[in-house]
GROMACS .gro file of C-alpha atoms in nm:
model
  281
    1MET     CA    1   4.980  -2.458  -0.754
    2THR     CA    2   4.928  -2.694  -0.463
    3THR     CA    3   4.591  -2.814  -0.340
    4ALA     CA    4   4.634  -2.614  -0.018
    5ALA     CA    5   4.698  -2.295  -0.214
    6VAL     CA    6   4.390  -2.350  -0.429
    7GLN     CA    7   4.183  -2.406  -0.117
    8LEU     CA    8   4.320  -2.088   0.040
    9ARG     CA    9   4.232  -1.885  -0.270
   10ALA     CA   10   3.881  -2.035  -0.276
   11ASP     CA   11   3.833  -1.952   0.093
   12ALA     CA   12   3.954  -1.596   0.037
   13LEU     CA   13   3.716  -1.554  -0.258
   14ALA     CA   14   3.427  -1.691  -0.052
   15GLU     CA   15   3.501  -1.440   0.222
   16ARG     CA   16   3.490  -1.152  -0.030
   17LEU     CA   17   3.155  -1.260  -0.177
   18PRO     CA   18   2.858  -1.075  -0.023
   19GLY     CA   19   2.621  -1.276   0.193
   20ALA     CA   20   2.260  -1.364   0.121
   21TRP     CA   21   2.127  -1.046   0.286
   22GLY     CA   22   2.354  -0.818   0.083
   23VAL     CA   23   2.282  -0.994  -0.244
   24GLY     CA   24   1.912  -1.008  -0.153
   25LEU     CA   25   1.905  -0.631  -0.109
   26GLN     CA   26   2.072  -0.581  -0.448
   27ARG     CA   27   1.834  -0.833  -0.602
   28GLY     CA   28   1.540  -0.648  -0.447
   29ALA     CA   29   1.658  -0.317  -0.595
   30LEU     CA   30   1.679  -0.486  -0.935
   31GLU     CA   31   1.331  -0.637  -0.899
   32ILE     CA   32   1.183  -0.299  -0.803
   33LYS     CA   33   1.358  -0.124  -1.093
   34GLN     CA   34   1.233  -0.385  -1.340
   35PHE     CA   35   0.880  -0.356  -1.202
   36PHE     CA   36   0.861   0.022  -1.244
   37ARG     CA   37   1.003   0.006  -1.595
   38LEU     CA   38   0.686  -0.173  -1.709
   39ARG     CA   39   0.444   0.119  -1.692
   40ASP     CA   40   0.136  -0.076  -1.794
   41GLN     CA   41   0.205  -0.331  -1.519
   42VAL     CA   42   0.252  -0.053  -1.263
   43VAL     CA   43  -0.073   0.120  -1.362
   44PHE     CA   44  -0.274  -0.204  -1.360
   45THR     CA   45  -0.130  -0.322  -1.027
   46PHE     CA   46  -0.206  -0.002  -0.838
   47ALA     CA   47  -0.524   0.099  -1.020
   48PHE     CA   48  -0.709  -0.234  -1.006
   49PRO     CA   49  -0.815  -0.229  -0.637
   50VAL     CA   50  -0.872   0.149  -0.650
   51VAL     CA   51  -1.111   0.113  -0.945
   52PHE     CA   52  -1.297  -0.171  -0.773
   53LEU     CA   53  -1.317   0.033  -0.452
   54PHE     CA   54  -1.465   0.324  -0.645
   55LEU     CA   55  -1.718   0.101  -0.824
   56PHE     CA   56  -1.842  -0.087  -0.517
   57ALA     CA   57  -1.837   0.220  -0.293
   58SER     CA   58  -2.040   0.413  -0.552
   59ILE     CA   59  -2.295   0.135  -0.601
   60PHE     CA   60  -2.330   0.052  -0.230
   61SER     CA   61  -2.311   0.381  -0.043
   62ASP     CA   62  -2.601   0.358   0.204
   63ASP     CA   63  -2.564   0.339   0.582
   64VAL     CA   64  -2.513  -0.008   0.728
   65ASP     CA   65  -2.788  -0.077   0.982
   66GLY     CA   66  -2.665  -0.087   1.340
   67ALA     CA   67  -2.297  -0.055   1.246
   68GLY     CA   68  -2.252   0.321   1.252
   69ILE     CA   69  -2.075   0.324   0.915
   70THR     CA   70  -2.156   0.346   0.547
   71ALA     CA   71  -2.110   0.061   0.301
   72SER     CA   72  -1.843   0.271   0.129
   73GLN     CA   73  -1.635   0.278   0.447
   74LEU     CA   74  -1.676  -0.098   0.483
   75TYR     CA   75  -1.511  -0.155   0.146
   76VAL     CA   76  -1.195   0.046   0.216
   77PRO     CA   77  -1.016  -0.197   0.459
   78ALA     CA   78  -1.140  -0.495   0.257
   79MET     CA   79  -0.985  -0.358  -0.061
   80MET     CA   80  -0.665  -0.284   0.131
   81ALA     CA   81  -0.643  -0.651   0.230
   82ALA     CA   82  -0.713  -0.759  -0.128
   83GLY     CA   83  -0.446  -0.516  -0.251
   84ILE     CA   84  -0.189  -0.666  -0.013
   85MET     CA   85  -0.271  -1.016  -0.137
   86SER     CA   86  -0.267  -0.901  -0.499
   87THR     CA   87   0.085  -0.753  -0.473
   88SER     CA   88   0.217  -1.062  -0.296
   89PHE     CA   89   0.028  -1.386  -0.367
   90GLN     CA   90  -0.093  -1.308  -0.717
   91SER     CA   91   0.216  -1.117  -0.828
   92LEU     CA   92   0.468  -1.379  -0.711
   93GLY     CA   93   0.259  -1.678  -0.817
   94ILE     CA   94   0.247  -1.554  -1.177
   95SER     CA   95   0.590  -1.392  -1.212
   96ILE     CA   96   0.788  -1.684  -1.067
   97ALA     CA   97   0.603  -1.933  -1.287
   98ILE     CA   98   0.689  -1.723  -1.593
   99GLU     CA   99   1.054  -1.692  -1.486
  100ARG     CA  100   1.069  -2.069  -1.442
  101GLU     CA  101   0.920  -2.120  -1.789
  102GLU     CA  102   1.173  -1.880  -1.942
  103LYS     CA  103   1.455  -2.064  -1.758
  104VAL     CA  104   1.551  -1.752  -1.562
  105LEU     CA  105   1.544  -1.951  -1.238
  106ARG     CA  106   1.762  -2.223  -1.387
  107ARG     CA  107   2.026  -1.970  -1.491
  108LEU     CA  108   2.019  -1.797  -1.152
  109ARG     CA  109   2.058  -2.132  -0.977
  110GLY     CA  110   2.379  -2.187  -1.172
  111THR     CA  111   2.537  -1.864  -1.044
  112PRO     CA  112   2.719  -1.813  -0.711
  113MET     CA  113   2.418  -1.618  -0.583
  114PRO     CA  114   2.282  -1.772  -0.260
  115PRO     CA  115   1.936  -1.920  -0.331
  116ALA     CA  116   1.791  -1.726  -0.037
  117ALA     CA  117   1.890  -1.398  -0.206
  118TYR     CA  118   1.642  -1.462  -0.490
  119PHE     CA  119   1.353  -1.493  -0.245
  120LEU     CA  120   1.472  -1.196  -0.041
  121GLY     CA  121   1.465  -0.989  -0.359
  122LYS     CA  122   1.104  -1.092  -0.418
  123ILE     CA  123   1.012  -1.006  -0.059
  124TRP     CA  124   1.161  -0.657  -0.100
  125LEU     CA  125   0.953  -0.613  -0.415
  126VAL     CA  126   0.623  -0.713  -0.254
  127LEU     CA  127   0.704  -0.506   0.055
  128VAL     CA  128   0.751  -0.188  -0.149
  129THR     CA  129   0.453  -0.248  -0.378
  130GLY     CA  130   0.234  -0.359  -0.087
  131LEU     CA  131   0.314  -0.043   0.110
  132MET     CA  132   0.245   0.176  -0.192
  133GLU     CA  133  -0.083   0.000  -0.269
  134THR     CA  134  -0.197   0.035   0.092
  135ALA     CA  135  -0.098   0.403   0.105
  136ILE     CA  136  -0.292   0.478  -0.215
  137LEU     CA  137  -0.605   0.302  -0.087
  138LEU     CA  138  -0.576   0.480   0.248
  139LEU     CA  139  -0.549   0.813   0.068
  140VAL     CA  140  -0.859   0.738  -0.139
  141GLY     CA  141  -1.050   0.608   0.164
  142THR     CA  142  -0.975   0.906   0.384
  143THR     CA  143  -1.036   1.172   0.120
  144LEU     CA  144  -1.342   1.029  -0.057
  145TYR     CA  145  -1.515   0.795   0.188
  146ASP     CA  146  -1.460   0.957   0.530
  147VAL     CA  147  -1.251   0.675   0.674
  148ASP     CA  148  -1.071   0.803   0.984
  149LEU     CA  149  -0.705   0.722   1.046
  150PRO     CA  150  -0.636   0.569   1.389
  151SER     CA  151  -0.551   0.826   1.654
  152ASP     CA  152  -0.375   0.593   1.899
  153ALA     CA  153  -0.061   0.379   1.891
  154THR     CA  154  -0.250   0.056   1.967
  155HIS     CA  155  -0.443   0.059   1.641
  156TRP     CA  156  -0.129   0.145   1.442
  157PHE     CA  157   0.048  -0.144   1.613
  158HIS     CA  158  -0.236  -0.375   1.507
  159PHE     CA  159  -0.208  -0.240   1.152
  160THR     CA  160   0.168  -0.303   1.143
  161TRP     CA  161   0.161  -0.666   1.249
  162ILE     CA  162  -0.145  -0.744   1.034
  163PHE     CA  163   0.033  -0.594   0.733
  164VAL     CA  164   0.362  -0.776   0.800
  165LEU     CA  165   0.211  -1.116   0.882
  166GLY     CA  166  -0.046  -1.093   0.602
  167LEU     CA  167   0.207  -0.987   0.342
  168THR     CA  168   0.453  -1.258   0.451
  169ALA     CA  169   0.191  -1.534   0.451
  170CYS     CA  170   0.054  -1.434   0.109
  171ALA     CA  171   0.404  -1.397  -0.040
  172LEU     CA  172   0.501  -1.746   0.078
  173LEU     CA  173   0.178  -1.890  -0.060
  174GLY     CA  174   0.247  -1.712  -0.389
  175ILE     CA  175   0.591  -1.871  -0.409
  176ALA     CA  176   0.437  -2.211  -0.331
  177ILE     CA  177   0.155  -2.188  -0.586
  178SER     CA  178   0.402  -2.083  -0.857
  179SER     CA  179   0.498  -2.451  -0.884
  180VAL     CA  180   0.141  -2.557  -0.968
  181PRO     CA  181   0.105  -2.419  -1.326
  182LYS     CA  182   0.248  -2.651  -1.589
  183SER     CA  183   0.363  -2.354  -1.794
  184GLY     CA  184   0.405  -1.980  -1.767
  185LYS     CA  185   0.111  -1.927  -2.004
  186SER     CA  186  -0.131  -2.102  -1.766
  187ALA     CA  187   0.000  -1.927  -1.454
  188THR     CA  188  -0.249  -1.639  -1.465
  189SER     CA  189  -0.551  -1.872  -1.478
  190VAL     CA  190  -0.419  -2.101  -1.206
  191VAL     CA  191  -0.337  -1.818  -0.965
  192VAL     CA  192  -0.616  -1.567  -1.031
  193LEU     CA  193  -0.908  -1.811  -0.997
  194PRO     CA  194  -0.851  -1.909  -0.630
  195PHE     CA  195  -0.770  -1.548  -0.544
  196LEU     CA  196  -1.095  -1.429  -0.703
  197VAL     CA  197  -1.299  -1.693  -0.518
  198LEU     CA  198  -1.136  -1.600  -0.188
  199GLN     CA  199  -1.226  -1.235  -0.238
  200PHE     CA  200  -1.595  -1.324  -0.266
  201ILE     CA  201  -1.606  -1.554   0.038
  202SER     CA  202  -1.374  -1.349   0.261
  203GLY     CA  203  -1.574  -1.026   0.278
  204VAL     CA  204  -1.397  -0.819   0.013
  205TYR     CA  205  -1.680  -0.768  -0.236
  206ILE     CA  206  -1.974  -0.890  -0.026
  207ALA     CA  207  -2.047  -0.790   0.335
  208ILE     CA  208  -1.973  -1.059   0.592
  209ASP     CA  209  -2.328  -1.062   0.729
  210THR     CA  210  -2.470  -1.155   0.386
  211ILE     CA  211  -2.233  -1.446   0.310
  212PRO     CA  212  -2.354  -1.798   0.406
  213ASN     CA  213  -2.177  -1.938   0.711
  214TRP     CA  214  -2.043  -2.240   0.524
  215MET     CA  215  -1.869  -2.007   0.278
  216LEU     CA  216  -1.730  -1.799   0.562
  217ASN     CA  217  -1.598  -2.112   0.727
  218ILE     CA  218  -1.413  -2.203   0.406
  219GLY     CA  219  -1.279  -1.850   0.375
  220ALA     CA  220  -1.165  -1.863   0.739
  221LEU     CA  221  -0.916  -2.135   0.641
  222PHE     CA  222  -0.714  -1.879   0.443
  223PRO     CA  223  -0.536  -1.552   0.532
  224LEU     CA  224  -0.749  -1.306   0.332
  225LYS     CA  225  -1.056  -1.329   0.555
  226TRP     CA  226  -0.850  -1.253   0.864
  227MET     CA  227  -0.664  -0.968   0.698
  228CYS     CA  228  -0.997  -0.809   0.604
  229GLN     CA  229  -1.130  -0.853   0.956
  230GLY     CA  230  -0.815  -0.717   1.117
  231LEU     CA  231  -0.801  -0.408   0.896
  232ARG     CA  232  -1.170  -0.342   0.961
  233GLY     CA  233  -1.084  -0.348   1.331
  234VAL     CA  234  -0.809  -0.093   1.272
  235PHE     CA  235  -0.994   0.158   1.053
  236LEU     CA  236  -1.361   0.118   1.147
  237PRO     CA  237  -1.533   0.211   1.475
  238ASP     CA  238  -1.608  -0.056   1.735
  239SER     CA  239  -1.977  -0.032   1.650
  240ALA     CA  240  -1.899  -0.218   1.325
  241GLN     CA  241  -1.803  -0.532   1.520
  242VAL     CA  242  -2.164  -0.647   1.499
  243LEU     CA  243  -2.109  -0.728   1.132
  244GLU     CA  244  -1.838  -0.986   1.204
  245GLN     CA  245  -1.918  -1.356   1.216
  246ALA     CA  246  -1.803  -1.379   1.579
  247GLY     CA  247  -1.929  -1.033   1.677
  248GLY     CA  248  -1.578  -0.900   1.751
  249TRP     CA  249  -1.246  -0.813   1.593
  250GLU     CA  250  -1.060  -1.115   1.743
  251PHE     CA  251  -0.711  -0.967   1.705
  252GLY     CA  252  -0.558  -1.257   1.900
  253ARG     CA  253  -0.708  -1.517   1.669
  254ILE     CA  254  -0.606  -1.313   1.364
  255ALA     CA  255  -0.244  -1.311   1.484
  256LEU     CA  256  -0.251  -1.689   1.542
  257VAL     CA  257  -0.401  -1.766   1.200
  258LEU     CA  258  -0.171  -1.536   1.005
  259GLY     CA  259   0.131  -1.659   1.202
  260ALA     CA  260   0.032  -2.019   1.134
  261TRP     CA  261   0.004  -1.942   0.763
  262CYS     CA  262   0.352  -1.788   0.766
  263VAL     CA  263   0.489  -2.116   0.903
  264GLY     CA  264   0.268  -2.329   0.678
  265GLY     CA  265   0.356  -2.121   0.372
  266LEU     CA  266   0.727  -2.164   0.443
  267VAL     CA  267   0.683  -2.541   0.471
  268LEU     CA  268   0.490  -2.548   0.143
  269CYS     CA  269   0.766  -2.350  -0.028
  270LEU     CA  270   1.034  -2.589   0.095
  271LEU     CA  271   0.831  -2.890  -0.020
  272THR     CA  272   0.712  -2.767  -0.358
  273PHE     CA  273   0.948  -2.504  -0.499
  274ARG     CA  274   1.141  -2.604  -0.811
  275TRP     CA  275   1.408  -2.417  -1.005
  276LYS     CA  276   1.307  -2.574  -1.336
  277ASN     CA  277   0.998  -2.717  -1.506
  278ARG     CA  278   0.900  -3.081  -1.465
  279ARG     CA  279   0.970  -3.151  -1.832
  280ASP     CA  280   1.328  -3.026  -1.787
  281GLY     CA  281   1.398  -3.312  -1.548
   0.00000   0.00000   0.00000
């Protein structure tokens, strides 16, 4: 067979292979199927923020002075933001590190699958789990804690872009931090610690007006604080703006910060992501 014929056959085969989007969709379906097969993981993932919401909302249930809301209502959007970050940042940071340790990434890299398809599959996974987590928390918040759903398109529009930008930024940061643990066994400690700290200084577990300003300023460097603030602006009345550090919802600034983290997270991924461990060369 001549070189030209071989090249023609290779070109024909390449044309028949599905593109990154098609393979990414198939990869996403596989990721979702694998996730729901692990029942303990499913229960823990979806129950964790719900349990914490129930605990904090039960302990702190009094009215918030001057805000026109109860402390229970204040926790609902904050836990929604934490749930979004949990299903994206924490989930990807740990799972990718484990897959790298088990050489899953190395084997995938050796297949004809476009590298982008692997990440698209992960994005599909966090999109589905993030939506489900948010829906569950909204159901709990509206039925148990008198949180009102928005009645106008503007607030739903704000919710949509906050969810998309926040999920994207946290997913990219999760992919980036997955390269930090030296092994899959240490991934949980490396990823969970910064996430836990951010929850305390971003207004998830503690009301914004009781956190020292220097802690709030550190939390403002990361997406979680702005996701919490944005979701409070969507689901709480305007009277609750007095609790915010700047005295307002600041939707424009939230969009800029989350958008900047999407770009910054992508850069971090490109600079740090590895298909194999350092010790593998």
